[in-house]
Amino acid sequence: MTDKKANLILPPSGALYELDVISGTEGPDAIDITRLYSDAGVFTYDPGFVSTASCHSSITYIDGDEGILRYRGYPIEQLAAKSTFVEVAYLLLYGELPNAGQLSDFNGIITRHTMVNEALLRFFEGYHYDAHPMAMMVGVVGSLAGFYHDSLDIFDSRQRDICAHRLIAKIPTIAAACHKHNIGEPVMYPRNDLSYSANFMHMLKGTPCESYEVDPLAERALDLLFILHADHEQNASTSTVRLAGSSGANPFACVSAGITSLWGPAHGGANEAVLTMLEEMGSVRNIDKYIARAKDKDDPYRLMGFGHRVYKNHDPRARIIREVCHLVLEKLADSNNPLFELALKLEEIAVNDEYFVERKLYPNVDFYSGIIYRALGIPDNMFTVMFAIARTVGWVSHWTEMVSDPQFRIGRPRQIYDGAPKRDYSPIGERG
Ligand code: CMC
């Protein structure tokens, strides 16, 4: 709480309203308008929520002007260099880094929840062989709601925990099964002796006839990508999970709603779209043509992997990923990877172009992630699924935080109505 106040004078009466100003640990202050409608009879208007804080949260902090990202106070650069995805998952969920015993217990729990009910696997039979994996993710993850009736009391912290563990553990299994359905291979069961990332690669690339040896660099690169994508405060998909969950809805169904939101090309779908864009460009010679299209106001075309609602300086995740990209391509792929060369050239041209400089459009996390995924042998249509695996941790952490908040209530935005004023129903024969 704070004793800072903001004054609002409303026309036409000139009535003065005093509003509380809320300060967080860091970041801009926020004007508390909760009682504005009941006291003054007006709404605030902020399409796209550009200036709206929708909740209190102590999970992730972003400073878009300085290019800062911290999970529970820890800089993303330190976590990327020193931590593991499972440790970061614990940190996001519970607020503190685990000690050795806590980490080992948590690892054990996540490992033991990786199998899915056999009946769930039969859901895949209902999908066409070439269904997009994100379409299957939306349906199959939502269907988990029909399996776990022992974790449905969202106000019981133990049940919430079990639900969070199930989601984090089972998402990679479901994700790999989506790919197996696409290519017609048998679903692979998880291996409890492998790390979170190595187990995923085993389920994605292995077959019952031949096991898949995961390269240690690939395992580390994947783990790092999962860390970088694990949370990003109130982004579209996380806000979707929160809003869906605000009605008290089933958490598995809420995460399915988050996957739906993530799929869009303006959000998690961008990593797949970047590769499509680079392939379409084909050569450094065509970059100017595509940049011209992105700048043309009459053309809806955008450079995928550029720009961010919050980062107006640089995306700290993109900096980390760029380095990893070099490393992975050097060791695991053809070092003269033409797409990477093209991406580097595109980045160089765009970041020096007046249009992009003026609008503060820098490469974001998705600009490089697809290139790394491809070098790791992950198919293009699985890129956004990879994002979903990682972001599940953020979604469940935010859902848990929201549900355990004493101020928890249904989210219900208002609108400015621009439709027809009251009019009377006319019989069909009298209409023009
Ligand atoms: N290419 C060309 N112009 C762009 C781009 C782009 N990628 N992004 C924004 N602009 C222009 C836009 O046309 C507008 O210009 P003007 O002021 O002249 O009208 C200005 O920059 C501001 O854009 P905006 O659409 O108002 O910005 P936003 O904050 O609403 O959108 C964004 C943010 C990420 C959706 C957008 O930059 C975009 O569509 N980028 C491409 C998709 C992408 O890479 N998404 C991944 C985001 S990072 C991963 C994640 O968190 O999901």
Tab-separated table of C-alpha atoms and ligand atoms in Angstrom:
chain	number	residue	atom	x	y	z
A	1	MET	CA	0.000	0.000	0.000
A	2	THR	CA	1.023	3.602	-0.534
A	3	ASP	CA	-0.188	7.054	0.389
A	4	LYS	CA	0.516	8.321	-3.140
A	5	LYS	CA	-2.613	9.679	-4.801
A	6	ALA	CA	-3.611	10.700	-8.315
A	7	ASN	CA	-6.327	13.214	-9.049
A	8	LEU	CA	-8.792	12.856	-11.874
A	9	ILE	CA	-11.059	15.689	-12.969
A	10	LEU	CA	-14.032	14.544	-14.999
A	11	PRO	CA	-15.975	16.688	-17.452
A	12	PRO	CA	-18.510	18.160	-17.696
A	13	SER	CA	-19.020	18.742	-13.954
A	14	GLY	CA	-15.335	19.097	-13.139
A	15	ALA	CA	-15.825	16.651	-10.245
A	16	LEU	CA	-12.531	15.662	-8.614
A	17	TYR	CA	-11.738	12.011	-7.833
A	18	GLU	CA	-8.790	10.955	-5.740
A	19	LEU	CA	-7.311	7.616	-6.789
A	20	ASP	CA	-4.777	5.476	-4.921
A	21	VAL	CA	-1.425	4.946	-6.610
A	22	ILE	CA	0.026	1.474	-6.111
A	23	SER	CA	3.781	0.837	-6.161
A	24	GLY	CA	5.317	-2.583	-6.695
A	25	THR	CA	8.850	-3.634	-5.719
A	26	GLU	CA	10.027	-2.418	-9.127
A	27	GLY	CA	8.433	-1.046	-12.272
A	28	PRO	CA	6.037	1.815	-12.903
A	29	ASP	CA	3.381	2.828	-10.394
A	30	ALA	CA	-0.222	1.934	-11.201
A	31	ILE	CA	-3.344	4.004	-10.627
A	32	ASP	CA	-5.987	1.994	-8.816
A	33	ILE	CA	-9.204	2.489	-10.787
A	34	THR	CA	-11.141	-0.410	-9.217
A	35	ARG	CA	-13.790	1.931	-7.781
A	36	LEU	CA	-13.837	4.405	-10.650
A	37	TYR	CA	-17.013	3.056	-12.223
A	38	SER	CA	-18.938	2.732	-8.971
A	39	ASP	CA	-17.797	6.190	-7.777
A	40	ALA	CA	-17.689	8.179	-11.014
A	41	GLY	CA	-19.688	6.108	-13.524
A	42	VAL	CA	-16.922	5.969	-16.160
A	43	PHE	CA	-14.769	3.156	-17.544
A	44	THR	CA	-11.115	3.344	-18.578
A	45	TYR	CA	-10.242	2.433	-22.165
A	46	ASP	CA	-7.066	0.517	-23.060
A	47	PRO	CA	-7.471	-1.884	-25.988
A	48	GLY	CA	-4.572	-4.350	-26.058
A	49	PHE	CA	-3.944	-3.580	-22.353
A	50	VAL	CA	-0.946	-1.412	-23.205
A	51	SER	CA	-1.113	0.593	-19.961
A	52	THR	CA	-3.097	-1.762	-17.764
A	53	ALA	CA	-1.789	-3.886	-14.896
A	54	SER	CA	-4.333	-6.690	-14.587
A	55	CYS	CA	-3.085	-8.147	-11.300
A	56	HIS	CA	-0.398	-8.179	-8.629
A	57	SER	CA	2.250	-10.819	-9.282
A	58	SER	CA	5.566	-11.769	-7.697
A	59	ILE	CA	6.686	-14.250	-10.345
A	60	THR	CA	8.418	-12.421	-13.199
A	61	TYR	CA	9.721	-8.898	-13.652
A	62	ILE	CA	10.345	-7.274	-17.033
A	63	ASP	CA	11.792	-3.842	-17.745
A	64	GLY	CA	11.211	-3.413	-21.458
A	65	ASP	CA	13.243	-0.212	-21.786
A	66	GLU	CA	16.319	-1.703	-20.164
A	67	GLY	CA	15.897	-5.200	-21.622
A	68	ILE	CA	15.626	-6.846	-18.177
A	69	LEU	CA	13.931	-10.163	-17.432
A	70	ARG	CA	13.994	-11.774	-13.971
A	71	TYR	CA	12.248	-14.848	-12.593
A	72	ARG	CA	11.497	-14.389	-8.874
A	73	GLY	CA	14.236	-11.739	-8.795
A	74	TYR	CA	16.930	-13.822	-10.503
A	75	PRO	CA	18.297	-12.367	-13.788
A	76	ILE	CA	17.530	-14.575	-16.788
A	77	GLU	CA	21.224	-14.459	-17.788
A	78	GLN	CA	22.237	-16.137	-14.494
A	79	LEU	CA	19.519	-18.762	-14.703
A	80	ALA	CA	20.413	-19.481	-18.335
A	81	ALA	CA	24.080	-19.925	-17.450
A	82	LYS	CA	23.740	-21.884	-14.201
A	83	SER	CA	20.331	-23.462	-13.748
A	84	THR	CA	18.246	-26.247	-15.263
A	85	PHE	CA	14.676	-26.149	-16.505
A	86	VAL	CA	13.397	-28.318	-13.664
A	87	GLU	CA	15.085	-26.081	-11.096
A	88	VAL	CA	13.592	-23.009	-12.805
A	89	ALA	CA	10.179	-24.697	-12.763
A	90	TYR	CA	10.503	-25.135	-8.991
A	91	LEU	CA	11.596	-21.509	-8.625
A	92	LEU	CA	8.645	-20.195	-10.654
A	93	LEU	CA	6.119	-22.390	-8.851
A	94	TYR	CA	7.324	-21.988	-5.283
A	95	GLY	CA	9.172	-18.645	-5.311
A	96	GLU	CA	12.601	-19.836	-4.072
A	97	LEU	CA	15.458	-21.845	-5.501
A	98	PRO	CA	15.282	-25.391	-4.111
A	99	ASN	CA	17.942	-26.877	-1.849
A	100	ALA	CA	19.489	-30.189	-2.946
A	101	GLY	CA	16.828	-32.294	-1.209
A	102	GLN	CA	13.931	-30.230	-2.521
A	103	LEU	CA	15.294	-30.379	-6.070
A	104	SER	CA	15.793	-34.111	-5.913
A	105	ASP	CA	12.233	-34.619	-4.562
A	106	PHE	CA	10.757	-32.307	-7.201
A	107	ASN	CA	12.703	-34.042	-9.969
A	108	GLY	CA	11.407	-37.379	-8.714
A	109	ILE	CA	7.803	-36.142	-8.660
A	110	ILE	CA	7.978	-34.673	-12.168
A	111	THR	CA	9.639	-37.821	-13.475
A	112	ARG	CA	7.003	-40.093	-11.928
A	113	HIS	CA	4.106	-38.180	-13.478
A	114	THR	CA	5.343	-38.335	-17.076
A	115	MET	CA	3.167	-41.229	-18.267
A	116	VAL	CA	-0.328	-40.466	-19.495
A	117	ASN	CA	-3.408	-42.621	-19.143
A	118	GLU	CA	-3.594	-45.086	-22.048
A	119	ALA	CA	-7.141	-43.929	-22.765
A	120	LEU	CA	-5.816	-40.421	-23.398
A	121	LEU	CA	-3.578	-41.763	-26.160
A	122	ARG	CA	-6.685	-42.983	-28.000
A	123	PHE	CA	-7.769	-39.349	-28.417
A	124	PHE	CA	-5.120	-39.025	-31.113
A	125	GLU	CA	-6.998	-41.506	-33.293
A	126	GLY	CA	-9.682	-38.863	-33.756
A	127	TYR	CA	-7.218	-36.497	-35.427
A	128	HIS	CA	-6.362	-36.606	-39.100
A	129	TYR	CA	-2.766	-37.762	-39.680
A	130	ASP	CA	-1.665	-34.284	-40.789
A	131	ALA	CA	-3.388	-32.298	-38.026
A	132	HIS	CA	-1.201	-29.472	-36.749
A	133	PRO	CA	0.389	-30.568	-33.443
A	134	MET	CA	-0.916	-27.398	-31.762
A	135	ALA	CA	-4.468	-28.412	-32.734
A	136	MET	CA	-3.892	-31.775	-31.046
A	137	MET	CA	-2.292	-30.083	-28.027
A	138	VAL	CA	-5.349	-27.883	-27.506
A	139	GLY	CA	-7.670	-30.885	-27.529
A	140	VAL	CA	-5.595	-33.495	-25.734
A	141	VAL	CA	-4.304	-31.227	-22.946
A	142	GLY	CA	-7.855	-29.996	-22.351
A	143	SER	CA	-8.979	-33.628	-22.160
A	144	LEU	CA	-6.752	-34.178	-19.119
A	145	ALA	CA	-9.606	-32.443	-17.276
A	146	GLY	CA	-11.613	-35.623	-17.764
A	147	PHE	CA	-9.003	-37.858	-16.118
A	148	TYR	CA	-7.972	-36.319	-12.843
A	149	HIS	CA	-10.976	-35.856	-10.611
A	150	ASP	CA	-8.774	-36.126	-7.520
A	151	SER	CA	-7.223	-32.718	-8.164
A	152	LEU	CA	-10.264	-30.641	-8.931
A	153	ASP	CA	-10.607	-28.618	-5.739
A	154	ILE	CA	-8.733	-25.524	-6.831
A	155	PHE	CA	-8.859	-24.068	-3.320
A	156	ASP	CA	-6.902	-26.994	-1.857
A	157	SER	CA	-3.179	-26.204	-2.164
A	158	ARG	CA	-2.197	-29.900	-2.176
A	159	GLN	CA	-4.540	-30.600	-5.088
A	160	ARG	CA	-3.237	-27.530	-6.922
A	161	ASP	CA	0.299	-28.851	-6.492
A	162	ILE	CA	-0.595	-32.267	-7.859
A	163	CYS	CA	-2.276	-30.645	-10.826
A	164	ALA	CA	0.778	-28.446	-11.519
A	165	HIS	CA	3.099	-31.471	-11.330
A	166	ARG	CA	0.904	-33.466	-13.685
A	167	LEU	CA	0.813	-30.679	-16.241
A	168	ILE	CA	4.572	-30.004	-16.188
A	169	ALA	CA	5.346	-33.735	-16.369
A	170	LYS	CA	2.814	-34.818	-18.993
A	171	ILE	CA	3.067	-31.940	-21.473
A	172	PRO	CA	6.285	-33.291	-23.107
A	173	THR	CA	4.743	-36.766	-23.367
A	174	ILE	CA	1.639	-35.387	-25.095
A	175	ALA	CA	3.739	-33.090	-27.296
A	176	ALA	CA	5.923	-35.960	-28.524
A	177	ALA	CA	2.818	-38.090	-29.115
A	178	CYS	CA	1.418	-35.332	-31.386
A	179	HIS	CA	4.488	-35.662	-33.591
A	180	LYS	CA	4.356	-39.461	-33.577
A	181	HIS	CA	0.741	-39.245	-34.721
A	182	ASN	CA	1.805	-36.965	-37.605
A	183	ILE	CA	4.455	-39.368	-38.841
A	184	GLY	CA	2.612	-42.592	-38.042
A	185	GLU	CA	5.140	-43.996	-35.594
A	186	PRO	CA	4.256	-45.629	-32.264
A	187	VAL	CA	4.064	-43.330	-29.263
A	188	MET	CA	7.188	-43.678	-27.122
A	189	TYR	CA	6.866	-44.081	-23.371
A	190	PRO	CA	8.892	-41.753	-21.159
A	191	ARG	CA	12.214	-42.854	-19.708
A	192	ASN	CA	12.613	-41.995	-16.063
A	193	ASP	CA	16.413	-42.258	-16.153
A	194	LEU	CA	16.705	-39.258	-18.486
A	195	SER	CA	16.579	-35.524	-17.807
A	196	TYR	CA	13.422	-33.550	-18.685
A	197	SER	CA	14.888	-32.394	-22.021
A	198	ALA	CA	16.622	-35.658	-22.925
A	199	ASN	CA	13.432	-37.584	-22.163
A	200	PHE	CA	11.510	-35.339	-24.517
A	201	MET	CA	14.033	-35.924	-27.324
A	202	HIS	CA	13.867	-39.661	-26.655
A	203	MET	CA	10.055	-39.605	-26.982
A	204	LEU	CA	10.210	-37.404	-30.087
A	205	LYS	CA	12.995	-39.104	-32.027
A	206	GLY	CA	13.252	-42.623	-30.625
A	207	THR	CA	11.353	-45.651	-31.882
A	208	PRO	CA	10.681	-49.029	-30.213
A	209	CYS	CA	13.178	-50.516	-32.693
A	210	GLU	CA	15.984	-48.101	-32.040
A	211	SER	CA	16.737	-45.933	-29.062
A	212	TYR	CA	17.814	-42.366	-29.617
A	213	GLU	CA	21.055	-41.140	-28.102
A	214	VAL	CA	20.599	-37.523	-27.164
A	215	ASP	CA	23.638	-35.386	-27.824
A	216	PRO	CA	24.641	-33.600	-24.568
A	217	LEU	CA	24.870	-30.255	-26.391
A	218	ALA	CA	21.374	-30.737	-27.843
A	219	GLU	CA	20.086	-31.653	-24.369
A	220	ARG	CA	21.616	-28.520	-22.833
A	221	ALA	CA	20.449	-26.257	-25.702
A	222	LEU	CA	16.893	-27.541	-25.361
A	223	ASP	CA	16.950	-27.128	-21.588
A	224	LEU	CA	18.167	-23.570	-22.077
A	225	LEU	CA	15.398	-22.788	-24.566
A	226	PHE	CA	12.879	-24.161	-22.069
A	227	ILE	CA	14.340	-21.896	-19.355
A	228	LEU	CA	14.127	-18.822	-21.600
A	229	HIS	CA	10.502	-19.534	-22.543
A	230	ALA	CA	9.301	-20.591	-19.091
A	231	ASP	CA	7.543	-17.363	-18.135
A	232	HIS	CA	6.999	-13.822	-19.332
A	233	GLU	CA	4.546	-12.209	-16.909
A	234	GLN	CA	1.134	-11.194	-18.291
A	235	ASN	CA	1.590	-12.105	-21.970
A	236	ALA	CA	-1.458	-13.053	-24.068
A	237	SER	CA	-1.462	-16.774	-23.276
A	238	THR	CA	-0.789	-16.309	-19.555
A	239	SER	CA	-3.511	-13.669	-19.349
A	240	THR	CA	-5.785	-16.131	-21.157
A	241	VAL	CA	-5.033	-18.822	-18.576
A	242	ARG	CA	-5.704	-16.338	-15.784
A	243	LEU	CA	-8.954	-15.089	-17.291
A	244	ALA	CA	-10.201	-18.603	-18.042
A	245	GLY	CA	-9.218	-19.685	-14.527
A	246	SER	CA	-10.813	-16.645	-12.907
A	247	SER	CA	-14.218	-18.289	-13.271
A	248	GLY	CA	-12.969	-21.263	-11.231
A	249	ALA	CA	-12.622	-23.382	-14.400
A	250	ASN	CA	-10.710	-26.651	-14.492
A	251	PRO	CA	-6.928	-25.935	-14.622
A	252	PHE	CA	-6.211	-28.436	-17.413
A	253	ALA	CA	-8.871	-26.720	-19.531
A	254	CYS	CA	-7.355	-23.323	-18.637
A	255	VAL	CA	-3.933	-24.451	-19.868
A	256	SER	CA	-5.580	-25.654	-23.065
A	257	ALA	CA	-6.953	-22.105	-23.469
A	258	GLY	CA	-3.400	-20.809	-22.985
A	259	ILE	CA	-2.134	-23.136	-25.730
A	260	THR	CA	-4.824	-21.762	-28.039
A	261	SER	CA	-3.697	-18.203	-27.444
A	262	LEU	CA	-0.026	-19.116	-27.805
A	263	TRP	CA	-0.615	-20.614	-31.256
A	264	GLY	CA	-1.164	-17.228	-32.952
A	265	PRO	CA	1.680	-15.859	-35.117
A	266	ALA	CA	1.844	-12.649	-33.063
A	267	HIS	CA	2.724	-14.792	-30.015
A	268	GLY	CA	4.251	-18.293	-29.866
A	269	GLY	CA	3.419	-19.080	-33.486
A	270	ALA	CA	6.134	-16.613	-34.508
A	271	ASN	CA	8.971	-19.160	-34.206
A	272	GLU	CA	7.462	-21.348	-36.925
A	273	ALA	CA	6.562	-18.244	-38.962
A	274	VAL	CA	10.205	-17.032	-38.851
A	275	LEU	CA	11.390	-20.190	-40.591
A	276	THR	CA	8.611	-19.936	-43.173
A	277	MET	CA	9.629	-16.310	-43.771
A	278	LEU	CA	13.333	-17.153	-44.162
A	279	GLU	CA	12.556	-19.998	-46.548
A	280	GLU	CA	10.334	-17.726	-48.606
A	281	MET	CA	13.086	-15.097	-48.750
A	282	GLY	CA	15.466	-17.798	-49.861
A	283	SER	CA	18.474	-15.578	-50.358
A	284	VAL	CA	20.193	-12.481	-49.033
A	285	ARG	CA	19.403	-10.884	-52.394
A	286	ASN	CA	15.688	-10.782	-51.534
A	287	ILE	CA	15.976	-9.182	-48.083
A	288	ASP	CA	15.380	-5.629	-49.321
A	289	LYS	CA	12.171	-6.679	-51.051
A	290	TYR	CA	10.779	-8.216	-47.836
A	291	ILE	CA	11.883	-5.289	-45.689
A	292	ALA	CA	10.107	-2.958	-48.115
A	293	ARG	CA	6.944	-5.047	-47.735
A	294	ALA	CA	7.181	-4.938	-43.930
A	295	LYS	CA	7.432	-1.140	-44.092
A	296	ASP	CA	4.567	-0.703	-46.543
A	297	LYS	CA	1.471	0.513	-44.657
A	298	ASP	CA	-0.799	-0.958	-47.340
A	299	ASP	CA	0.696	-4.425	-46.877
A	300	PRO	CA	-0.144	-6.366	-43.676
A	301	TYR	CA	3.177	-8.241	-43.994
A	302	ARG	CA	5.443	-8.116	-40.927
A	303	LEU	CA	8.949	-9.352	-40.336
A	304	MET	CA	8.388	-12.342	-38.091
A	305	GLY	CA	10.600	-12.483	-35.014
A	306	PHE	CA	10.874	-8.692	-34.844
A	307	GLY	CA	9.272	-6.366	-32.337
A	308	HIS	CA	7.812	-6.862	-28.910
A	309	ARG	CA	5.038	-5.204	-26.947
A	310	VAL	CA	7.267	-4.751	-23.901
A	311	TYR	CA	10.916	-4.840	-25.037
A	312	LYS	CA	11.825	-1.541	-26.648
A	313	ASN	CA	15.580	-1.859	-26.353
A	314	HIS	CA	16.499	-5.496	-26.785
A	315	ASP	CA	14.978	-8.837	-25.848
A	316	PRO	CA	17.451	-10.309	-23.308
A	317	ARG	CA	16.329	-13.810	-24.321
A	318	ALA	CA	17.270	-13.120	-27.954
A	319	ARG	CA	20.817	-12.165	-26.923
A	320	ILE	CA	21.302	-15.453	-25.080
A	321	ILE	CA	19.724	-17.476	-27.852
A	322	ARG	CA	21.826	-15.849	-30.545
A	323	GLU	CA	25.005	-17.126	-28.882
A	324	VAL	CA	23.564	-20.605	-28.410
A	325	CYS	CA	22.498	-20.595	-32.018
A	326	HIS	CA	26.124	-20.126	-33.127
A	327	LEU	CA	27.269	-22.925	-30.839
A	328	VAL	CA	24.602	-25.400	-31.871
A	329	LEU	CA	25.020	-24.749	-35.582
A	330	GLU	CA	28.776	-25.045	-35.291
A	331	LYS	CA	28.605	-28.416	-33.534
A	332	LEU	CA	25.381	-30.038	-34.667
A	333	ALA	CA	24.513	-28.672	-38.073
A	334	ASP	CA	26.242	-27.577	-41.189
A	335	SER	CA	28.218	-24.546	-40.016
A	336	ASN	CA	27.481	-22.833	-43.314
A	337	ASN	CA	23.792	-23.071	-42.540
A	338	PRO	CA	22.277	-20.786	-45.207
A	339	LEU	CA	19.194	-19.943	-43.115
A	340	PHE	CA	21.328	-18.766	-40.225
A	341	GLU	CA	23.455	-16.669	-42.566
A	342	LEU	CA	20.278	-15.203	-43.992
A	343	ALA	CA	18.888	-14.523	-40.511
A	344	LEU	CA	22.104	-12.736	-39.473
A	345	LYS	CA	22.041	-10.571	-42.586
A	346	LEU	CA	18.344	-9.783	-42.147
A	347	GLU	CA	18.973	-8.812	-38.532
A	348	GLU	CA	21.889	-6.564	-39.532
A	349	ILE	CA	19.877	-4.787	-42.227
A	350	ALA	CA	16.710	-4.418	-40.135
A	351	VAL	CA	18.350	-3.111	-36.960
A	352	ASN	CA	20.040	-0.386	-38.988
A	353	ASP	CA	16.921	0.557	-40.931
A	354	GLU	CA	15.276	3.825	-39.900
A	355	TYR	CA	11.769	2.278	-39.833
A	356	PHE	CA	12.804	-0.436	-37.352
A	357	VAL	CA	15.035	1.888	-35.311
A	358	GLU	CA	12.284	4.514	-34.940
A	359	ARG	CA	9.738	1.923	-33.801
A	360	LYS	CA	12.254	0.128	-31.564
A	361	LEU	CA	11.753	-3.187	-33.353
A	362	TYR	CA	14.506	-5.627	-32.410
A	363	PRO	CA	14.838	-9.376	-32.964
A	364	ASN	CA	12.838	-11.181	-30.277
A	365	VAL	CA	13.295	-14.617	-28.709
A	366	ASP	CA	11.536	-16.337	-31.587
A	367	PHE	CA	13.846	-14.963	-34.237
A	368	TYR	CA	16.524	-17.548	-33.394
A	369	SER	CA	14.703	-20.308	-31.549
A	370	GLY	CA	13.334	-21.921	-34.725
A	371	ILE	CA	16.803	-22.116	-36.268
A	372	ILE	CA	18.090	-23.917	-33.170
A	373	TYR	CA	15.105	-26.276	-33.084
A	374	ARG	CA	15.704	-27.156	-36.697
A	375	ALA	CA	19.394	-27.833	-36.028
A	376	LEU	CA	18.292	-30.156	-33.191
A	377	GLY	CA	16.146	-32.082	-35.689
A	378	ILE	CA	12.821	-30.844	-34.351
A	379	PRO	CA	10.233	-30.459	-37.129
A	380	ASP	CA	8.986	-26.949	-37.951
A	381	ASN	CA	5.375	-27.625	-36.993
A	382	MET	CA	6.577	-28.576	-33.478
A	383	PHE	CA	8.278	-25.222	-32.763
A	384	THR	CA	5.278	-23.608	-31.099
A	385	VAL	CA	4.648	-26.843	-29.205
A	386	MET	CA	8.171	-26.476	-27.776
A	387	PHE	CA	7.184	-23.031	-26.545
A	388	ALA	CA	4.020	-24.525	-24.987
A	389	ILE	CA	6.025	-27.176	-23.106
A	390	ALA	CA	8.162	-24.501	-21.475
A	391	ARG	CA	5.387	-21.956	-20.892
A	392	THR	CA	3.223	-24.535	-19.105
A	393	VAL	CA	5.368	-23.842	-16.039
A	394	GLY	CA	4.572	-20.131	-16.267
A	395	TRP	CA	0.883	-20.808	-16.863
A	396	VAL	CA	0.494	-23.069	-13.836
A	397	SER	CA	2.566	-20.718	-11.651
A	398	HIS	CA	0.312	-17.796	-12.566
A	399	TRP	CA	-2.849	-19.860	-12.210
A	400	THR	CA	-1.697	-20.993	-8.735
A	401	GLU	CA	-0.790	-17.453	-7.715
A	402	MET	CA	-4.173	-16.164	-8.874
A	403	VAL	CA	-6.253	-18.860	-7.226
A	404	SER	CA	-4.445	-18.527	-3.896
A	405	ASP	CA	-4.804	-14.720	-3.891
A	406	PRO	CA	-7.334	-13.609	-1.229
A	407	GLN	CA	-8.593	-11.007	-3.745
A	408	PHE	CA	-9.344	-13.746	-6.321
A	409	ARG	CA	-12.455	-12.883	-8.312
A	410	ILE	CA	-13.766	-13.425	-11.812
A	411	GLY	CA	-12.165	-11.278	-14.538
A	412	ARG	CA	-14.777	-9.284	-16.372
A	413	PRO	CA	-13.671	-6.356	-18.578
A	414	ARG	CA	-16.199	-3.809	-19.782
A	415	GLN	CA	-16.570	-2.182	-23.211
A	416	ILE	CA	-17.496	0.985	-25.031
A	417	TYR	CA	-20.683	0.085	-26.862
A	418	ASP	CA	-20.640	1.420	-30.453
A	419	GLY	CA	-23.668	-0.488	-31.775
A	420	ALA	CA	-27.162	0.574	-32.710
A	421	PRO	CA	-29.228	2.475	-30.127
A	422	LYS	CA	-32.561	0.954	-29.026
A	423	ARG	CA	-34.850	0.124	-31.961
A	424	ASP	CA	-38.057	-1.896	-32.379
A	425	TYR	CA	-38.321	-5.324	-33.980
A	426	SER	CA	-39.924	-5.168	-37.429
A	427	PRO	CA	-41.794	-8.087	-39.053
A	428	ILE	CA	-39.820	-9.747	-41.878
A	429	GLY	CA	-42.177	-8.471	-44.616
A	430	GLU	CA	-41.607	-4.871	-43.582
A	431	ARG	CA	-37.797	-4.936	-43.790
A	432	GLY	CA	-36.004	-3.327	-46.728
B	1	CMC	N1	7.451	-5.874	-38.847
B	1	CMC	C1	7.141	-4.640	-39.342
B	1	CMC	N2	6.561	-3.663	-38.635
B	1	CMC	C2	6.267	-3.931	-37.346
B	1	CMC	C3	6.549	-5.179	-36.753
B	1	CMC	C4	7.180	-6.171	-37.553
B	1	CMC	N3	7.484	-7.378	-37.043
B	1	CMC	N4	6.150	-5.178	-35.473
B	1	CMC	C5	5.612	-3.967	-35.249
B	1	CMC	N5	5.685	-3.211	-36.379
B	1	CMC	C6	5.282	-1.784	-36.531
B	1	CMC	C7	3.769	-1.656	-36.629
B	1	CMC	O1	3.332	-1.679	-37.975
B	1	CMC	C8	3.563	-0.297	-35.983
B	1	CMC	O2	3.931	0.698	-36.917
B	1	CMC	P1	3.160	2.127	-36.942
B	1	CMC	O3	3.438	2.754	-35.603
B	1	CMC	O4	3.768	2.863	-38.082
B	1	CMC	O5	1.707	1.802	-37.136
B	1	CMC	C9	4.590	-0.263	-34.860
B	1	CMC	O6	5.656	-1.136	-35.321
B	1	CMC	C10	4.069	-0.750	-33.517
B	1	CMC	O7	3.499	-2.048	-33.709
B	1	CMC	P2	2.265	-2.609	-32.887
B	1	CMC	O8	1.598	-3.651	-33.707
B	1	CMC	O9	1.444	-1.474	-32.392
B	1	CMC	O10	3.014	-3.255	-31.665
B	1	CMC	P3	2.410	-4.306	-30.657
B	1	CMC	O11	3.081	-4.072	-29.377
B	1	CMC	O12	0.922	-4.260	-30.678
B	1	CMC	O13	2.850	-5.728	-31.283
B	1	CMC	C11	4.083	-7.674	-31.773
B	1	CMC	C12	3.910	-6.472	-30.817
B	1	CMC	C13	5.125	-8.622	-31.184
B	1	CMC	C14	2.767	-8.429	-31.886
B	1	CMC	C15	4.546	-7.157	-33.161
B	1	CMC	O14	5.792	-6.511	-33.051
B	1	CMC	C16	4.610	-8.269	-34.198
B	1	CMC	O15	3.595	-8.583	-34.831
B	1	CMC	N6	5.824	-8.901	-34.388
B	1	CMC	C17	5.948	-10.020	-35.304
B	1	CMC	C18	5.470	-11.291	-34.620
B	1	CMC	C19	6.440	-11.794	-33.568
B	1	CMC	O16	7.637	-11.868	-33.805
B	1	CMC	N7	5.897	-12.190	-32.394
B	1	CMC	C20	6.671	-12.785	-31.304
B	1	CMC	C21	6.689	-11.951	-30.071
B	1	CMC	S1	7.972	-12.498	-28.913
B	1	CMC	C22	7.442	-14.049	-28.379
B	1	CMC	C23	6.246	-13.988	-27.508
B	1	CMC	O17	6.349	-13.425	-26.419
B	1	CMC	O18	5.213	-14.530	-27.900
